[in-house]
PDB file of C-alpha atoms in Angstrom:
ATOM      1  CA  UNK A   1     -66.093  34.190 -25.671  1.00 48.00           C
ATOM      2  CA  UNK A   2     -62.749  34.924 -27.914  1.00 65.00           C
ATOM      3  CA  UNK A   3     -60.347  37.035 -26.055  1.00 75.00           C
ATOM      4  CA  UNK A   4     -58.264  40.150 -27.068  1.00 84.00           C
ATOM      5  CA  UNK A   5     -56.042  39.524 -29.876  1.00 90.00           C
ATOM      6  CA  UNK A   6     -51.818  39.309 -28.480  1.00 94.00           C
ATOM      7  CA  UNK A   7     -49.114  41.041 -29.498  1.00 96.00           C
ATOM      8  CA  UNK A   8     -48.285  38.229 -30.893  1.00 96.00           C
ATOM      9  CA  UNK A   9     -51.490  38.095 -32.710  1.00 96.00           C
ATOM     10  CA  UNK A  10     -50.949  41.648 -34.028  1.00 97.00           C
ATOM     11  CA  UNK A  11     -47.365  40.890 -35.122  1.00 98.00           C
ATOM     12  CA  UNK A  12     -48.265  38.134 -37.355  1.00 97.00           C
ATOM     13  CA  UNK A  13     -50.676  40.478 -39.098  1.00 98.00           C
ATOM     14  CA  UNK A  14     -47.430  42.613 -39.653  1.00 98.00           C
ATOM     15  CA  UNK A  15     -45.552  39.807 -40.380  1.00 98.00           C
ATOM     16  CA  UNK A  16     -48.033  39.366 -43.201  1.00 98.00           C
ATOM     17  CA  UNK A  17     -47.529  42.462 -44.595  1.00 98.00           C
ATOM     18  CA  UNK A  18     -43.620  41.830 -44.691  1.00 98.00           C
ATOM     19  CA  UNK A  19     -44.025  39.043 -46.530  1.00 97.00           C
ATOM     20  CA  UNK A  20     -45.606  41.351 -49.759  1.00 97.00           C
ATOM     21  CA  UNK A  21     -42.584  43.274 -48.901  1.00 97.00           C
ATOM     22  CA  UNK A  22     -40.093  40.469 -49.548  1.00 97.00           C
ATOM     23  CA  UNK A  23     -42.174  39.210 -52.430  1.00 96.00           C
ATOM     24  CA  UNK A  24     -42.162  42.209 -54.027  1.00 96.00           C
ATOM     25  CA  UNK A  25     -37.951  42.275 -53.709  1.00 95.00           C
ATOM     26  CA  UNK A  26     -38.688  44.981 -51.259  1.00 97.00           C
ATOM     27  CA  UNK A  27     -36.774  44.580 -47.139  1.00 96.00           C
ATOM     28  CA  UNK A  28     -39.459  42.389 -45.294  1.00 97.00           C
ATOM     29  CA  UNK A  29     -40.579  44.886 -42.689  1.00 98.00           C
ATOM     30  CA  UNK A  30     -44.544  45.312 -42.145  1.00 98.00           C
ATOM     31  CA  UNK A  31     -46.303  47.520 -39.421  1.00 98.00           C
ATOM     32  CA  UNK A  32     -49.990  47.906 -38.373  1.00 98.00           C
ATOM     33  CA  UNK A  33     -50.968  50.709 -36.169  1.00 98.00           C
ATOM     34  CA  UNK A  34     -54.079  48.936 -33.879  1.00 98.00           C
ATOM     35  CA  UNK A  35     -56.447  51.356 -31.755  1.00 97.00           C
ATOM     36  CA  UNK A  36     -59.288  49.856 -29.711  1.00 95.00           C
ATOM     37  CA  UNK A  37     -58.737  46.568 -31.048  1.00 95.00           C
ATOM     38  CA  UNK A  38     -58.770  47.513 -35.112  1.00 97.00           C
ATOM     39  CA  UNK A  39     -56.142  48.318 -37.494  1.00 98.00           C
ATOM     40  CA  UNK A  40     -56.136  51.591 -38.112  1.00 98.00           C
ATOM     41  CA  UNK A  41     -53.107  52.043 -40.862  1.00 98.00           C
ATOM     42  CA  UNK A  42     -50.737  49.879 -42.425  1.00 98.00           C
ATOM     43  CA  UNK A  43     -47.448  49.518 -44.312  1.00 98.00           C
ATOM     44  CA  UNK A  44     -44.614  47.726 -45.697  1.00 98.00           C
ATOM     45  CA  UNK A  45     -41.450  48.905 -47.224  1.00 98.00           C
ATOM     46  CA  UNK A  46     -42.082  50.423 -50.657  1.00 98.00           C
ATOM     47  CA  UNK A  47     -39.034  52.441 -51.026  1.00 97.00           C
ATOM     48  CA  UNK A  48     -37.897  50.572 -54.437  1.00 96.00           C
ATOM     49  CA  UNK A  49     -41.586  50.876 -55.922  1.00 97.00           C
ATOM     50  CA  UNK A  50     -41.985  54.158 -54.883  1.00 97.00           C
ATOM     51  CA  UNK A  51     -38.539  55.350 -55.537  1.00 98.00           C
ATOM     52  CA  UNK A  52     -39.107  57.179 -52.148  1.00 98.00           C
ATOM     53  CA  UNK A  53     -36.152  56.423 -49.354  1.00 97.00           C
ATOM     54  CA  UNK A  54     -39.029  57.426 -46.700  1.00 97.00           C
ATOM     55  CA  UNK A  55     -41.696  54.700 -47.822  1.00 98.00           C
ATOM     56  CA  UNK A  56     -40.580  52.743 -44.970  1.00 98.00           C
ATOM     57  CA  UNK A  57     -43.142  50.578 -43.504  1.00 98.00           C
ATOM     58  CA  UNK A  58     -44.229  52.770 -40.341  1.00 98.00           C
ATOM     59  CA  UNK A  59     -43.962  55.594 -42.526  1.00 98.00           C
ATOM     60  CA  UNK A  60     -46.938  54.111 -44.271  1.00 98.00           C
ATOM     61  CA  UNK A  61     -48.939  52.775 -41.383  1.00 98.00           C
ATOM     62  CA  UNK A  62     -48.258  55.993 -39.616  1.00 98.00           C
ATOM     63  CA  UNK A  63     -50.044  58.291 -41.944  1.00 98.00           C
ATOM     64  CA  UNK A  64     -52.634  56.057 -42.763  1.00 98.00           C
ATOM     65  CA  UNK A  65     -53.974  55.919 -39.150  1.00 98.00           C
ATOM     66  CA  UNK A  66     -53.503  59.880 -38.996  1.00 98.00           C
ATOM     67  CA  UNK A  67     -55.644  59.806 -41.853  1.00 98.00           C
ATOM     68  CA  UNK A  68     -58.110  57.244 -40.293  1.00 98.00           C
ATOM     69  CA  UNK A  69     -58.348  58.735 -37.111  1.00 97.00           C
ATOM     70  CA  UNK A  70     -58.074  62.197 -38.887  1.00 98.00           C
ATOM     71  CA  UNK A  71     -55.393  63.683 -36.289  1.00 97.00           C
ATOM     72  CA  UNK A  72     -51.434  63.784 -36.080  1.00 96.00           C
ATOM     73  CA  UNK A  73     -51.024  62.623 -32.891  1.00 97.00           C
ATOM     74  CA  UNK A  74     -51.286  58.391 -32.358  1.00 98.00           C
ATOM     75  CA  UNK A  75     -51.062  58.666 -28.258  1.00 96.00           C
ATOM     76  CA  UNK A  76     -54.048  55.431 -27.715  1.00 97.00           C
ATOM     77  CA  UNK A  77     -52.193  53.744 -30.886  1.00 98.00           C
ATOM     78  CA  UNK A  78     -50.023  51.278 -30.737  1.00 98.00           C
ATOM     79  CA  UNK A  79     -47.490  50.455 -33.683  1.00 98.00           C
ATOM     80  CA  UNK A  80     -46.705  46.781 -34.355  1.00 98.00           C
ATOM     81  CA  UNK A  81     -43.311  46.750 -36.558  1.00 98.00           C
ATOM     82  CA  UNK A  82     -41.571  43.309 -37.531  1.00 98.00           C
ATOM     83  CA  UNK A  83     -37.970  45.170 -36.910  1.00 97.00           C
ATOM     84  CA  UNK A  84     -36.901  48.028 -34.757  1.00 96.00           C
ATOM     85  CA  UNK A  85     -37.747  51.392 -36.497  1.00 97.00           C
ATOM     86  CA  UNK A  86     -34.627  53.373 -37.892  1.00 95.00           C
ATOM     87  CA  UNK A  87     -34.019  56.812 -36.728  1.00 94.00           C
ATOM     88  CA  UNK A  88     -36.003  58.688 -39.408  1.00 96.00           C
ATOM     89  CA  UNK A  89     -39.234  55.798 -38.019  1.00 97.00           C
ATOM     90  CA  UNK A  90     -38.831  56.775 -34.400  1.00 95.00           C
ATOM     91  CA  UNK A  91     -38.358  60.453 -35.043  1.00 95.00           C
ATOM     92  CA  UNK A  92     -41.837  60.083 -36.591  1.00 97.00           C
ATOM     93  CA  UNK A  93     -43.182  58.232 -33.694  1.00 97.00           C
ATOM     94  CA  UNK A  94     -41.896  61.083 -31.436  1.00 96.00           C
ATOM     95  CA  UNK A  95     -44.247  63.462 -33.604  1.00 97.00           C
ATOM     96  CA  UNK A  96     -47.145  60.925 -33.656  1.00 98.00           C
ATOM     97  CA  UNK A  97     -46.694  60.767 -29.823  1.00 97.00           C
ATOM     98  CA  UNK A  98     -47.321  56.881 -30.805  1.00 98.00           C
ATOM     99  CA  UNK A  99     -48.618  55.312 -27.147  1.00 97.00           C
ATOM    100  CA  UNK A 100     -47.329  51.540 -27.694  1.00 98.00           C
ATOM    101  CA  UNK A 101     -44.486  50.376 -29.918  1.00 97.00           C
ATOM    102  CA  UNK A 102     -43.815  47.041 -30.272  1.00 98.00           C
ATOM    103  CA  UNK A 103     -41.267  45.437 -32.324  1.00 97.00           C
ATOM    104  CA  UNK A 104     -39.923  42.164 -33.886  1.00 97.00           C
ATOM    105  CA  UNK A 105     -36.388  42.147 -34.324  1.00 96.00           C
ATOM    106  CA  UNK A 106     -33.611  44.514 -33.324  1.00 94.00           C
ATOM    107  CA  UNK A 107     -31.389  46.525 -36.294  1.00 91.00           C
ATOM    108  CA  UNK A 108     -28.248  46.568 -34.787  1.00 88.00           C
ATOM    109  CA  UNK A 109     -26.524  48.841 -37.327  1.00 88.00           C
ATOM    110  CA  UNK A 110     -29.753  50.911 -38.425  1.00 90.00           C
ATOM    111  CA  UNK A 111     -31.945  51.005 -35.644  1.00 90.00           C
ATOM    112  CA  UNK A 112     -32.854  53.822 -32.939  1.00 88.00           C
ATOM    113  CA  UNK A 113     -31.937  52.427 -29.768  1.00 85.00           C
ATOM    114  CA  UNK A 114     -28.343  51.891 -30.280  1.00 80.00           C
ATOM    115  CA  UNK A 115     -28.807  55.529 -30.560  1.00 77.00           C
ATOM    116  CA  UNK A 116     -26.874  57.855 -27.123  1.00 66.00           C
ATOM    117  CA  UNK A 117     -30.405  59.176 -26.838  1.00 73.00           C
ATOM    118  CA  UNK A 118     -33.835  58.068 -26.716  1.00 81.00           C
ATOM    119  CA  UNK A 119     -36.082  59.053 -29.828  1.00 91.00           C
ATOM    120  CA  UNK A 120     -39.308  58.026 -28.797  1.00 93.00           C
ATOM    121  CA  UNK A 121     -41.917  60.525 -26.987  1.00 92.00           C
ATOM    122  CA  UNK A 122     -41.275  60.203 -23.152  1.00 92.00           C
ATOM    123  CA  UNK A 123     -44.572  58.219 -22.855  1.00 95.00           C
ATOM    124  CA  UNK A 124     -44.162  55.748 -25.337  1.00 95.00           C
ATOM    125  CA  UNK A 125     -44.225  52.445 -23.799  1.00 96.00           C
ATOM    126  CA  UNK A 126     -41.806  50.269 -25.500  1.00 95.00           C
ATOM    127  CA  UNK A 127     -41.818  45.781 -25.945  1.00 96.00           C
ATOM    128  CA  UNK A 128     -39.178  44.698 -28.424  1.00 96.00           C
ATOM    129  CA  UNK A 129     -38.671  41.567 -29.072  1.00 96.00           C
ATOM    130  CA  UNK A 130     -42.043  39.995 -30.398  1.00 97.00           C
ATOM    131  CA  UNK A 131     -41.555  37.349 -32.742  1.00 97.00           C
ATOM    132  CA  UNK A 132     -38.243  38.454 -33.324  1.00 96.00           C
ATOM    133  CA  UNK A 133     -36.994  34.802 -34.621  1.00 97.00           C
ATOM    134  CA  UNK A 134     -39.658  34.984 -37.250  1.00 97.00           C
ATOM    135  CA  UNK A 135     -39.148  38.410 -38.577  1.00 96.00           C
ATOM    136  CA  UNK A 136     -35.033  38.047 -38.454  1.00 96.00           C
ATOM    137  CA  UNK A 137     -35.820  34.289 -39.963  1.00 96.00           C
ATOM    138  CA  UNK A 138     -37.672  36.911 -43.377  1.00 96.00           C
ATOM    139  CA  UNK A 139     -34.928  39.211 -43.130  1.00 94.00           C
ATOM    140  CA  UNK A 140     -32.087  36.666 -43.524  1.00 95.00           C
ATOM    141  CA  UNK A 141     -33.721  35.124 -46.310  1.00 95.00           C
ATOM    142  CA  UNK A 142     -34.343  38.056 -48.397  1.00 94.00           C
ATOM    143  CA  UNK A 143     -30.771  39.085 -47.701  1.00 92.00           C
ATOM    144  CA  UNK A 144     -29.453  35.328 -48.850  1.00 92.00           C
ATOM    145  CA  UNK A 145     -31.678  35.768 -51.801  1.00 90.00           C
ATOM    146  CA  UNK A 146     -30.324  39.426 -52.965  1.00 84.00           C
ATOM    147  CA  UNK A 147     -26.437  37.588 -52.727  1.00 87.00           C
ATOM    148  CA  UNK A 148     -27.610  34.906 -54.667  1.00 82.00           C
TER     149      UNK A 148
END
């Protein structure tokens, strides 16, 4: 009998999708949005290719589980996201009422919870963390690549 996939199953899938991201010069960040065991929606940053500064990658997996699931709100979702959703991300999680976030690596300078308040719906449960070395591993090289 196979068991039930990690998180750290899940975030490799969205590692996957960062890796499109950085290939396509784009910030490696992927996200999945998994109910009952499927992927529901997913995303990676397209804001250069879509010349849209919201086409972040949760943006993307966000909508496309609404649409899957036809419904707004994500509350038996959970979001797998290689780094830690900006402000803009977790304001949209608030609306989703997203149940589960879980996230790679922190964003010191652009992420929420450096924030003086939270921004996540009161029942969001919360792991950061996951595979963090891996998805700040992408992110430094796609940075060292853009200076070079």
């Amino acid at each position: 009998m196979i068991g039930q996939p990690t998180d750290e199953t899940w975030m490799y899938r969205a590692l996957e999708l960062a890796y499109y991201a950085f290939e396509e010069g784009e910030i490696p960040v992927g996200a999945i949005v998994v109910a009952e065991g499927k992927i529901i929606g997913k995303g990676y940053n397209q804001t250069e290719k879509l010349h849209d500064v919201t086409a972040h990658a949760e943006m993307l997996a966000i909508t496309a589980a609404a649409q899957h699931l036809n419904a707004k709100y994500l509350n038996r979702c959970t979001l797998y996201v290689t780094l830690e959703p900006c402000v803009m991300c977790a304001g949209a999680l608030f609306w989703s009422q997203i149940g589960r976030l879980v996230y790679g690596a922190s964003d010191d300078k652009r992420g929420y919870v450096g924030k003086d308040t939270n921004l996540l719906h009161p029942k969001t449960q919360v792991v950061s963390g996951v595979l963090a070395a891996e998805s700040e591993s992408l992110m430094k090289a796609f940075f060292q690549r853009l200076r070079n």
